mmCIF file of C-alpha atoms in Angstrom:
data_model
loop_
_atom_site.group_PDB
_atom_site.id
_atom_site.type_symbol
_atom_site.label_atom_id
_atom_site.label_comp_id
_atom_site.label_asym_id
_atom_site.label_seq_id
_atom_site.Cartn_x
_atom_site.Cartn_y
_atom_site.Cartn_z
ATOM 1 C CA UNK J 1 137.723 79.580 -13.663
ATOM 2 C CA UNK J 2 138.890 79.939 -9.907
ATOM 3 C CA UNK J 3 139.763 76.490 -9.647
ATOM 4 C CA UNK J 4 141.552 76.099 -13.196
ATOM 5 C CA UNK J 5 144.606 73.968 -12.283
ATOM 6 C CA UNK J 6 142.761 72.144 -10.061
ATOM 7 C CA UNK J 7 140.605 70.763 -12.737
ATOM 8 C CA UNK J 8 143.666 70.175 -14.795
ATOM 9 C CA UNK J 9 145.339 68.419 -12.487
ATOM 10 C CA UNK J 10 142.155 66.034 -11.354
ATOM 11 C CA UNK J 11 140.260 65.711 -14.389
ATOM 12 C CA UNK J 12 143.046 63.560 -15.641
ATOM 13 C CA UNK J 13 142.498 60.772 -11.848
ATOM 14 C CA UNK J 14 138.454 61.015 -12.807
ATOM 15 C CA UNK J 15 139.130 59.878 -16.389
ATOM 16 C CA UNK J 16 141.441 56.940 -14.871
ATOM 17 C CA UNK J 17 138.189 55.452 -12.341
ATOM 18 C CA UNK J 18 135.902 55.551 -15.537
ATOM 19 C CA UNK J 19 138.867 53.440 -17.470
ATOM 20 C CA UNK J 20 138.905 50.896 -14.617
ATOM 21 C CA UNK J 21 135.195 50.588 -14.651
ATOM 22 C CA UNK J 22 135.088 49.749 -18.035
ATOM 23 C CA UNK J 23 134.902 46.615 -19.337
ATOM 24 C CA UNK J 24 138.726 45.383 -19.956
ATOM 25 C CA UNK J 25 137.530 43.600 -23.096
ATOM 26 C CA UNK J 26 136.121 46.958 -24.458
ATOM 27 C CA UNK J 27 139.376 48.393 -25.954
ATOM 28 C CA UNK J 28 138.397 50.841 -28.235
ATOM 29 C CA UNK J 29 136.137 52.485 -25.301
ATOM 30 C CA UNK J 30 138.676 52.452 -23.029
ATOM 31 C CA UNK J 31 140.842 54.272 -25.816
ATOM 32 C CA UNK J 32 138.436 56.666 -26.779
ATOM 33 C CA UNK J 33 137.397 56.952 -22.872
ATOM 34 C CA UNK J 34 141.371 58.077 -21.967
ATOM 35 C CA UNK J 35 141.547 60.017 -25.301
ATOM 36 C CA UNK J 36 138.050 62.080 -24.583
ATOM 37 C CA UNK J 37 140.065 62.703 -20.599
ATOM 38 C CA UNK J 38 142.978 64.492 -21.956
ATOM 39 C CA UNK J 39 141.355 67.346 -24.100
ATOM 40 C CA UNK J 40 139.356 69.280 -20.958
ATOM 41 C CA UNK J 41 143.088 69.823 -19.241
ATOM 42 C CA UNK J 42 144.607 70.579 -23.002
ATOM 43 C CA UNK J 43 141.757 73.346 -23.843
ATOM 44 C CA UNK J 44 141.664 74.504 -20.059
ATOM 45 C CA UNK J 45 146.034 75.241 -21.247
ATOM 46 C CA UNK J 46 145.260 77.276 -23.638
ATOM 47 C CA UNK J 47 143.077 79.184 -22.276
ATOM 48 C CA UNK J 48 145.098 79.431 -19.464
ATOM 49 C CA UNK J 49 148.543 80.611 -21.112
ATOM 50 C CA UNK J 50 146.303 82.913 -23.210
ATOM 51 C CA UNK J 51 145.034 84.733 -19.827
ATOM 52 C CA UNK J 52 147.801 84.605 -18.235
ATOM 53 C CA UNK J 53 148.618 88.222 -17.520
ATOM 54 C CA UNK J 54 152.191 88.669 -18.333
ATOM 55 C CA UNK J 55 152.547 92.337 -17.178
ATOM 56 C CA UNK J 56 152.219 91.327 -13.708
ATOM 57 C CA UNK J 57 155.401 89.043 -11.349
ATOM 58 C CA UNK J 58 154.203 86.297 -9.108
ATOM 59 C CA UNK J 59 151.835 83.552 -9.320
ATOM 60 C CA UNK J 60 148.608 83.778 -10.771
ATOM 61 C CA UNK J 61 145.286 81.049 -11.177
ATOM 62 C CA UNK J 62 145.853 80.600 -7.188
ATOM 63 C CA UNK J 63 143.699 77.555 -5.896
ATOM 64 C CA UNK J 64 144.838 77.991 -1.783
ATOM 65 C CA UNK J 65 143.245 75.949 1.244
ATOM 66 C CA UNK J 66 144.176 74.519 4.440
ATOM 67 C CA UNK J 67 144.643 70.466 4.000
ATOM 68 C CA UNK J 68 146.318 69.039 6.958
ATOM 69 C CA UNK J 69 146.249 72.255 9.883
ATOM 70 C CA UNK J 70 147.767 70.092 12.479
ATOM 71 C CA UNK J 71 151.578 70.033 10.392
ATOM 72 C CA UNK J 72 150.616 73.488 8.795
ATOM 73 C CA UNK J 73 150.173 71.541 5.374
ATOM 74 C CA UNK J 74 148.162 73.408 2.658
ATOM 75 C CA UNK J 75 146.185 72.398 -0.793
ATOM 76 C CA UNK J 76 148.301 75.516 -2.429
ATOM 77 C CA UNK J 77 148.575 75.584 -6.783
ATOM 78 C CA UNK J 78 149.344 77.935 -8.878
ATOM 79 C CA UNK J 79 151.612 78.698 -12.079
ATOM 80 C CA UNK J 80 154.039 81.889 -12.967
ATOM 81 C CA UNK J 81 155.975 83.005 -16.260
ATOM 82 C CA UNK J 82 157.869 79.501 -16.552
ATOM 83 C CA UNK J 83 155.614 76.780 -14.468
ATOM 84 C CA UNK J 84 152.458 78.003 -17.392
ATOM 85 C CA UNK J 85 154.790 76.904 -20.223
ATOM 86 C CA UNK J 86 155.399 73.272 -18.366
ATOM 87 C CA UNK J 87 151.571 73.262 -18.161
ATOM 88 C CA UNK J 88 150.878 73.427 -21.580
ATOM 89 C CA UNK J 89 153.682 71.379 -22.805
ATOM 90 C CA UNK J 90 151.990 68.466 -20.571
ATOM 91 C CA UNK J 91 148.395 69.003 -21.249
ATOM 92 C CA UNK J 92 149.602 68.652 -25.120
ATOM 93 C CA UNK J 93 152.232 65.859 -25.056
ATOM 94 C CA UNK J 94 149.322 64.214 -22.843
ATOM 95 C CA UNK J 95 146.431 64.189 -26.084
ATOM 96 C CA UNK J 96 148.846 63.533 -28.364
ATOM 97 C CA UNK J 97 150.814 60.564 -26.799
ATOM 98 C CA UNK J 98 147.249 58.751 -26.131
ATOM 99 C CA UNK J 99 146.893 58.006 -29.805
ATOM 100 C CA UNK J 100 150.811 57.480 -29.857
ATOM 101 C CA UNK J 101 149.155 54.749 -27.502
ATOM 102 C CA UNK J 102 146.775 53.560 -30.155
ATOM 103 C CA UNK J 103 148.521 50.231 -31.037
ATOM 104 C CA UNK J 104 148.729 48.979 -27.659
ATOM 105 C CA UNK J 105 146.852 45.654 -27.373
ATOM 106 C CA UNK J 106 148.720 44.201 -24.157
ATOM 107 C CA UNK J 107 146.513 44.620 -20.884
ATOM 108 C CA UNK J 108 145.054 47.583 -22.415
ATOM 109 C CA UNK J 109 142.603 49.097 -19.449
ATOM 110 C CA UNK J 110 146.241 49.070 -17.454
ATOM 111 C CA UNK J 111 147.727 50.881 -19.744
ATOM 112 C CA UNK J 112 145.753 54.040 -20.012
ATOM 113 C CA UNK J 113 144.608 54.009 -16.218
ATOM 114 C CA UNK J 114 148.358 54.781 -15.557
ATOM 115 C CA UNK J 115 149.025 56.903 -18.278
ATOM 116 C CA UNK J 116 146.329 59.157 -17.148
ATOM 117 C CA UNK J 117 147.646 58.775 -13.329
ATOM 118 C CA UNK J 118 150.981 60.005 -15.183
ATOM 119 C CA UNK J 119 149.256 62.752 -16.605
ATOM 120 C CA UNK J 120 147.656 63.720 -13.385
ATOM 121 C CA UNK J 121 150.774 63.954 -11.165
ATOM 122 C CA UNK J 122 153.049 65.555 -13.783
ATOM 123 C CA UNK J 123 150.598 68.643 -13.904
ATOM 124 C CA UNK J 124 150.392 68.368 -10.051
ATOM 125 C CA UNK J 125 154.195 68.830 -9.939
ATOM 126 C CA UNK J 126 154.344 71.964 -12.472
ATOM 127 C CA UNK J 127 151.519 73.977 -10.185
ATOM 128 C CA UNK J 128 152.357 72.508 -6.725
ATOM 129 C CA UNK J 129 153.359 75.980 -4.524
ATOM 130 C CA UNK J 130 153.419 73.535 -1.497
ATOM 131 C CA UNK J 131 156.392 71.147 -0.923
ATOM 132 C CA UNK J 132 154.321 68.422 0.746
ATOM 133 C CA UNK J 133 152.057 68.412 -2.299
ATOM 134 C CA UNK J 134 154.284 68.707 -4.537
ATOM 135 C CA UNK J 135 156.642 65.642 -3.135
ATOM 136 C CA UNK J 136 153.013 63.625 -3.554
ATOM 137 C CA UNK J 137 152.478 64.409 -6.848
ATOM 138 C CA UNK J 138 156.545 63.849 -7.525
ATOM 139 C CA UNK J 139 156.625 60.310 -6.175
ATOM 140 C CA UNK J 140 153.508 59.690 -7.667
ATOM 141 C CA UNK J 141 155.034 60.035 -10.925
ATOM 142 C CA UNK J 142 157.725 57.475 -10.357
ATOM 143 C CA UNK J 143 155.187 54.837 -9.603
ATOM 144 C CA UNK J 144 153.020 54.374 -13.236
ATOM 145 C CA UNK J 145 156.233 55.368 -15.060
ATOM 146 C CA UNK J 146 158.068 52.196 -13.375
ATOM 147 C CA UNK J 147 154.531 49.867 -14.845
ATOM 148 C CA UNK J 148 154.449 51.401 -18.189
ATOM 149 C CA UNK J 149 158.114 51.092 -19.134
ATOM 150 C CA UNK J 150 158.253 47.656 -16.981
ATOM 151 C CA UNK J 151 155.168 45.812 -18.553
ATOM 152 C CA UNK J 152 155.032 47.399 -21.911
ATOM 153 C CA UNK J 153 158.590 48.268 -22.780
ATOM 154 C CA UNK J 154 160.980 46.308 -24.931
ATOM 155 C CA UNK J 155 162.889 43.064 -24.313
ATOM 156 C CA UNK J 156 164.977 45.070 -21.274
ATOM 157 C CA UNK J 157 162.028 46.202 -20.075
ATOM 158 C CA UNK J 158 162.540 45.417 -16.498
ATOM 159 C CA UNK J 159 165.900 46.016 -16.519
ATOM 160 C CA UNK J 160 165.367 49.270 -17.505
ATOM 161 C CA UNK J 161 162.375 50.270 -15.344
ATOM 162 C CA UNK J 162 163.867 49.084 -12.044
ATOM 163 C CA UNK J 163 167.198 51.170 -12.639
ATOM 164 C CA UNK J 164 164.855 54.263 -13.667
ATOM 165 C CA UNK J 165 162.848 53.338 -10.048
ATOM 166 C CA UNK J 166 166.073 53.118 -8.171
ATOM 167 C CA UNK J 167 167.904 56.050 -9.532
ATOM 168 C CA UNK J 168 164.959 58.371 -9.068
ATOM 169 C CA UNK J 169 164.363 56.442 -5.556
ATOM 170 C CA UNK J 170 167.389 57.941 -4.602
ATOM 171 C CA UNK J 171 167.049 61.429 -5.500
ATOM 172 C CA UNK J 172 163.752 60.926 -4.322
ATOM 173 C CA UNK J 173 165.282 60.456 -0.620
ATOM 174 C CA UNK J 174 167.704 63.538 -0.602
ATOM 175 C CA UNK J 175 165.159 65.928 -2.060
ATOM 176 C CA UNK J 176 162.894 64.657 1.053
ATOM 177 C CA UNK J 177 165.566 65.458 3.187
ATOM 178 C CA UNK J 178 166.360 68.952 1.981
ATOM 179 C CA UNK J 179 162.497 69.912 2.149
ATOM 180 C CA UNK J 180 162.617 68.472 6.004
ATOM 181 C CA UNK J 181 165.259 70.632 6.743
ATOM 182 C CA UNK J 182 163.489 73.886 5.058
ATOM 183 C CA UNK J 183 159.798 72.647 6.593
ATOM 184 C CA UNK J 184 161.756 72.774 10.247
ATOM 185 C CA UNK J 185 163.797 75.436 9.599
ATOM 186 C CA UNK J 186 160.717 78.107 9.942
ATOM 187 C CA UNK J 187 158.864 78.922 12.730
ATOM 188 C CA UNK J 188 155.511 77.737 12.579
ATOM 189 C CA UNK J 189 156.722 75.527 10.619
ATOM 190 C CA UNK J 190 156.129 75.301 6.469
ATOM 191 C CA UNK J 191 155.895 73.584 3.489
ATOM 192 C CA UNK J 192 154.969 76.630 1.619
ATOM 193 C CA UNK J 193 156.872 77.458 -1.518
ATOM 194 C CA UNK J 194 156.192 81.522 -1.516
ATOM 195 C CA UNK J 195 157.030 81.736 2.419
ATOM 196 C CA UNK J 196 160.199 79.769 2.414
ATOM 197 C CA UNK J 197 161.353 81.628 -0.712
ATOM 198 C CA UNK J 198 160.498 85.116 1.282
ATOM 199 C CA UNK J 199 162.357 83.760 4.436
ATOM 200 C CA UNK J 200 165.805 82.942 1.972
ATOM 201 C CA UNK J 201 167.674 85.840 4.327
ATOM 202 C CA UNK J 202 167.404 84.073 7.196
ATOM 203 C CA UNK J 203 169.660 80.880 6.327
ATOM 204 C CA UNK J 204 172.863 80.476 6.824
ATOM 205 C CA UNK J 205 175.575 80.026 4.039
ATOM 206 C CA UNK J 206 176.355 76.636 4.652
ATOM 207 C CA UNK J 207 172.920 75.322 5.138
ATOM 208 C CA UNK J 208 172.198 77.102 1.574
ATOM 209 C CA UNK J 209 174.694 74.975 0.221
ATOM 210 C CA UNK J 210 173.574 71.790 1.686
ATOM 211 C CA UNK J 211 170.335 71.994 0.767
ATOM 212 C CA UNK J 212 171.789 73.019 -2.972
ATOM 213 C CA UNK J 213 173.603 69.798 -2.882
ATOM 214 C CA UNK J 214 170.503 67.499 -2.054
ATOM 215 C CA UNK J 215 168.166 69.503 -4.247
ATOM 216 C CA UNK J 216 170.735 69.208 -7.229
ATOM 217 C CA UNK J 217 171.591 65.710 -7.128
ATOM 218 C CA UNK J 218 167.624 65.049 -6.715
ATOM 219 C CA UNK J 219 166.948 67.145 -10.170
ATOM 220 C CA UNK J 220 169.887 66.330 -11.963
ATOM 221 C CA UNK J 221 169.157 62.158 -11.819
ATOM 222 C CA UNK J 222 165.776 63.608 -13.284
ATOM 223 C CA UNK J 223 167.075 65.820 -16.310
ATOM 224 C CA UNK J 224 169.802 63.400 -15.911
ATOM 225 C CA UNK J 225 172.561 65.390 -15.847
ATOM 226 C CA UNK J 226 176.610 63.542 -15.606
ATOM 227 C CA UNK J 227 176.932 61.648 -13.636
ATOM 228 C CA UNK J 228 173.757 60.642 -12.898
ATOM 229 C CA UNK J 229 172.385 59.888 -16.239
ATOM 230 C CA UNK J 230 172.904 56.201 -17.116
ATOM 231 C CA UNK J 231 169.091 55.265 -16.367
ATOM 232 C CA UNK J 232 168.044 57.226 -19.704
ATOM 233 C CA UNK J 233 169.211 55.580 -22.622
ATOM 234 C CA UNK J 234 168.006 52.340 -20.854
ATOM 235 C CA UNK J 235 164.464 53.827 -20.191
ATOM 236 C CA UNK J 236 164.007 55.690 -24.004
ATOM 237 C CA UNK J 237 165.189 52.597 -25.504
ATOM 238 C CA UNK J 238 162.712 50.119 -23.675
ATOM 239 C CA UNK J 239 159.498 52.717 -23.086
ATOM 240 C CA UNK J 240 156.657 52.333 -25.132
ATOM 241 C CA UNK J 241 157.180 55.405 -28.208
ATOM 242 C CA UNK J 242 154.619 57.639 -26.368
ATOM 243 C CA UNK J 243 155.768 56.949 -22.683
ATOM 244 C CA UNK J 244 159.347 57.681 -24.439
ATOM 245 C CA UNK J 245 158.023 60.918 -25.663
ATOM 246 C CA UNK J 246 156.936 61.845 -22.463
ATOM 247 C CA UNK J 247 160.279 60.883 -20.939
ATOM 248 C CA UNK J 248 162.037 63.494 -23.258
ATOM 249 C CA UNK J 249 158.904 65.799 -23.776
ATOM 250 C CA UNK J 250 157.761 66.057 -19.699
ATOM 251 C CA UNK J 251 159.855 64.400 -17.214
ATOM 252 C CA UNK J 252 163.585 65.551 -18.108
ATOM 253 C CA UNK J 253 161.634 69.170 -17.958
ATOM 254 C CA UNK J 254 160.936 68.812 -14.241
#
């Protein structure tokens, strides 16, 4: 079980190649193909938070490599008290909104290729411990939530997926930004979680607060907090039920 979330957080991308080999006509295979994907990452939760040693502080399943040396980027996972709760809370929501997905007949092979590229990057953004991977696995998020609530969502559908895209766009650029600035503010320079959280003595007041600012307004469009919050009732009232259930379930969680 070394590499635990990693399997969580990939199984999910190898069920969505099988989908998109399948035939598109086949639609209860491709259901039951996506289905059969989500319950290795839901049992591989359980065991997980039942494991999970809660005596001890600190992060714990650690799956930690080298990825890009050159820019000191690292392949670096791994869950604590709260992440382990988000894990299984997406591993679950995952199963069960894929036969909340049952009835959908429109482009169906589509469908449950993104939803289980959805799955896949949420998970990657509850166990990410490096910023670089986890601003991947963030913006790869955005992009099969914008398809599913754009292509399968209600009359508004576009409407409501383009201002979900461009709100979270936003964010998306100051939280980018405010990981720059912490990724140069080291030396060597770091995208690691655990050493920029060890180094938190050595900045300044004011850059504290500026990177507070950019970090808040980043998270609070995704909770949505006021003012920033306008893109919800739009998206929850246009997403398909389960991709509105994962809205409310995953993705104000984050």
């Amino acid at each position: 079980m070394d590499h635990i979330l990693t399997y969580m957080t990939f199984i999910p991308i190898a069920g969505m190649l099988i989908v998109l080999c399948l035939p598109s006509a086949a639609h209860n295979l491709i259901r039951w193909t996506a289905a059969i994907t989500t319950v290795p990452p839901l049992l591989l939760a359980i065991w997980l938070f039942v494991n999970f040693d809660r005596t001890q502080a600190g992060f714990q399943f650690v799956d930690h490599y080298q990825w890009i040396p050159s820019f000191n980027i690292e392949y670096f996972v791994g869950v604590d008290g709260i992440s382990i709760t988000m894990v299984l809370l997406t591993a679950l929501l995952s199963f069960l909104c894929m036969f909340a997905s049952w009835g959908i007949e429109k482009a169906v092979k589509g469908y449950f290729a993104l939803f289980l590229l959805l799955d896949a990057a949420m998970m990657g953004v509850f166990v990410s411990l490096d910023f670089f991977l986890f601003y991947i696995f963030w913006e790869l998020m955005l992009v099969p939530m914008y398809f599913l609530i754009g292509i399968w969502g209600g009359p508004r559908r576009e409407y409501a997926a383009i201002k979900f895209f461009l709100y979270t766009l936003a964010g998306s650029v100051l939280m980018l930004l405010a990981l720059l600035a912490l990724y140069f503010s080291q030396t060597p320079h770091t995208f690691d979680m655990t050493k920029l959280m060890a180094a938190h003595a050595t900045y300044s007041h004011n850059f504290q607060i500026i990177l507070w600012i950019a970090l808040f307004i980043g998270f609070a469009i995704k909770i949505p907090a006021f003012p920033f919050h306008t893109w919800l009732p739009d998206a929850h009232v246009e997403a398909p039920t389960a991709i509105s259930v994962i809205l409310a379930g995953v993705l104000l969680k984050m």
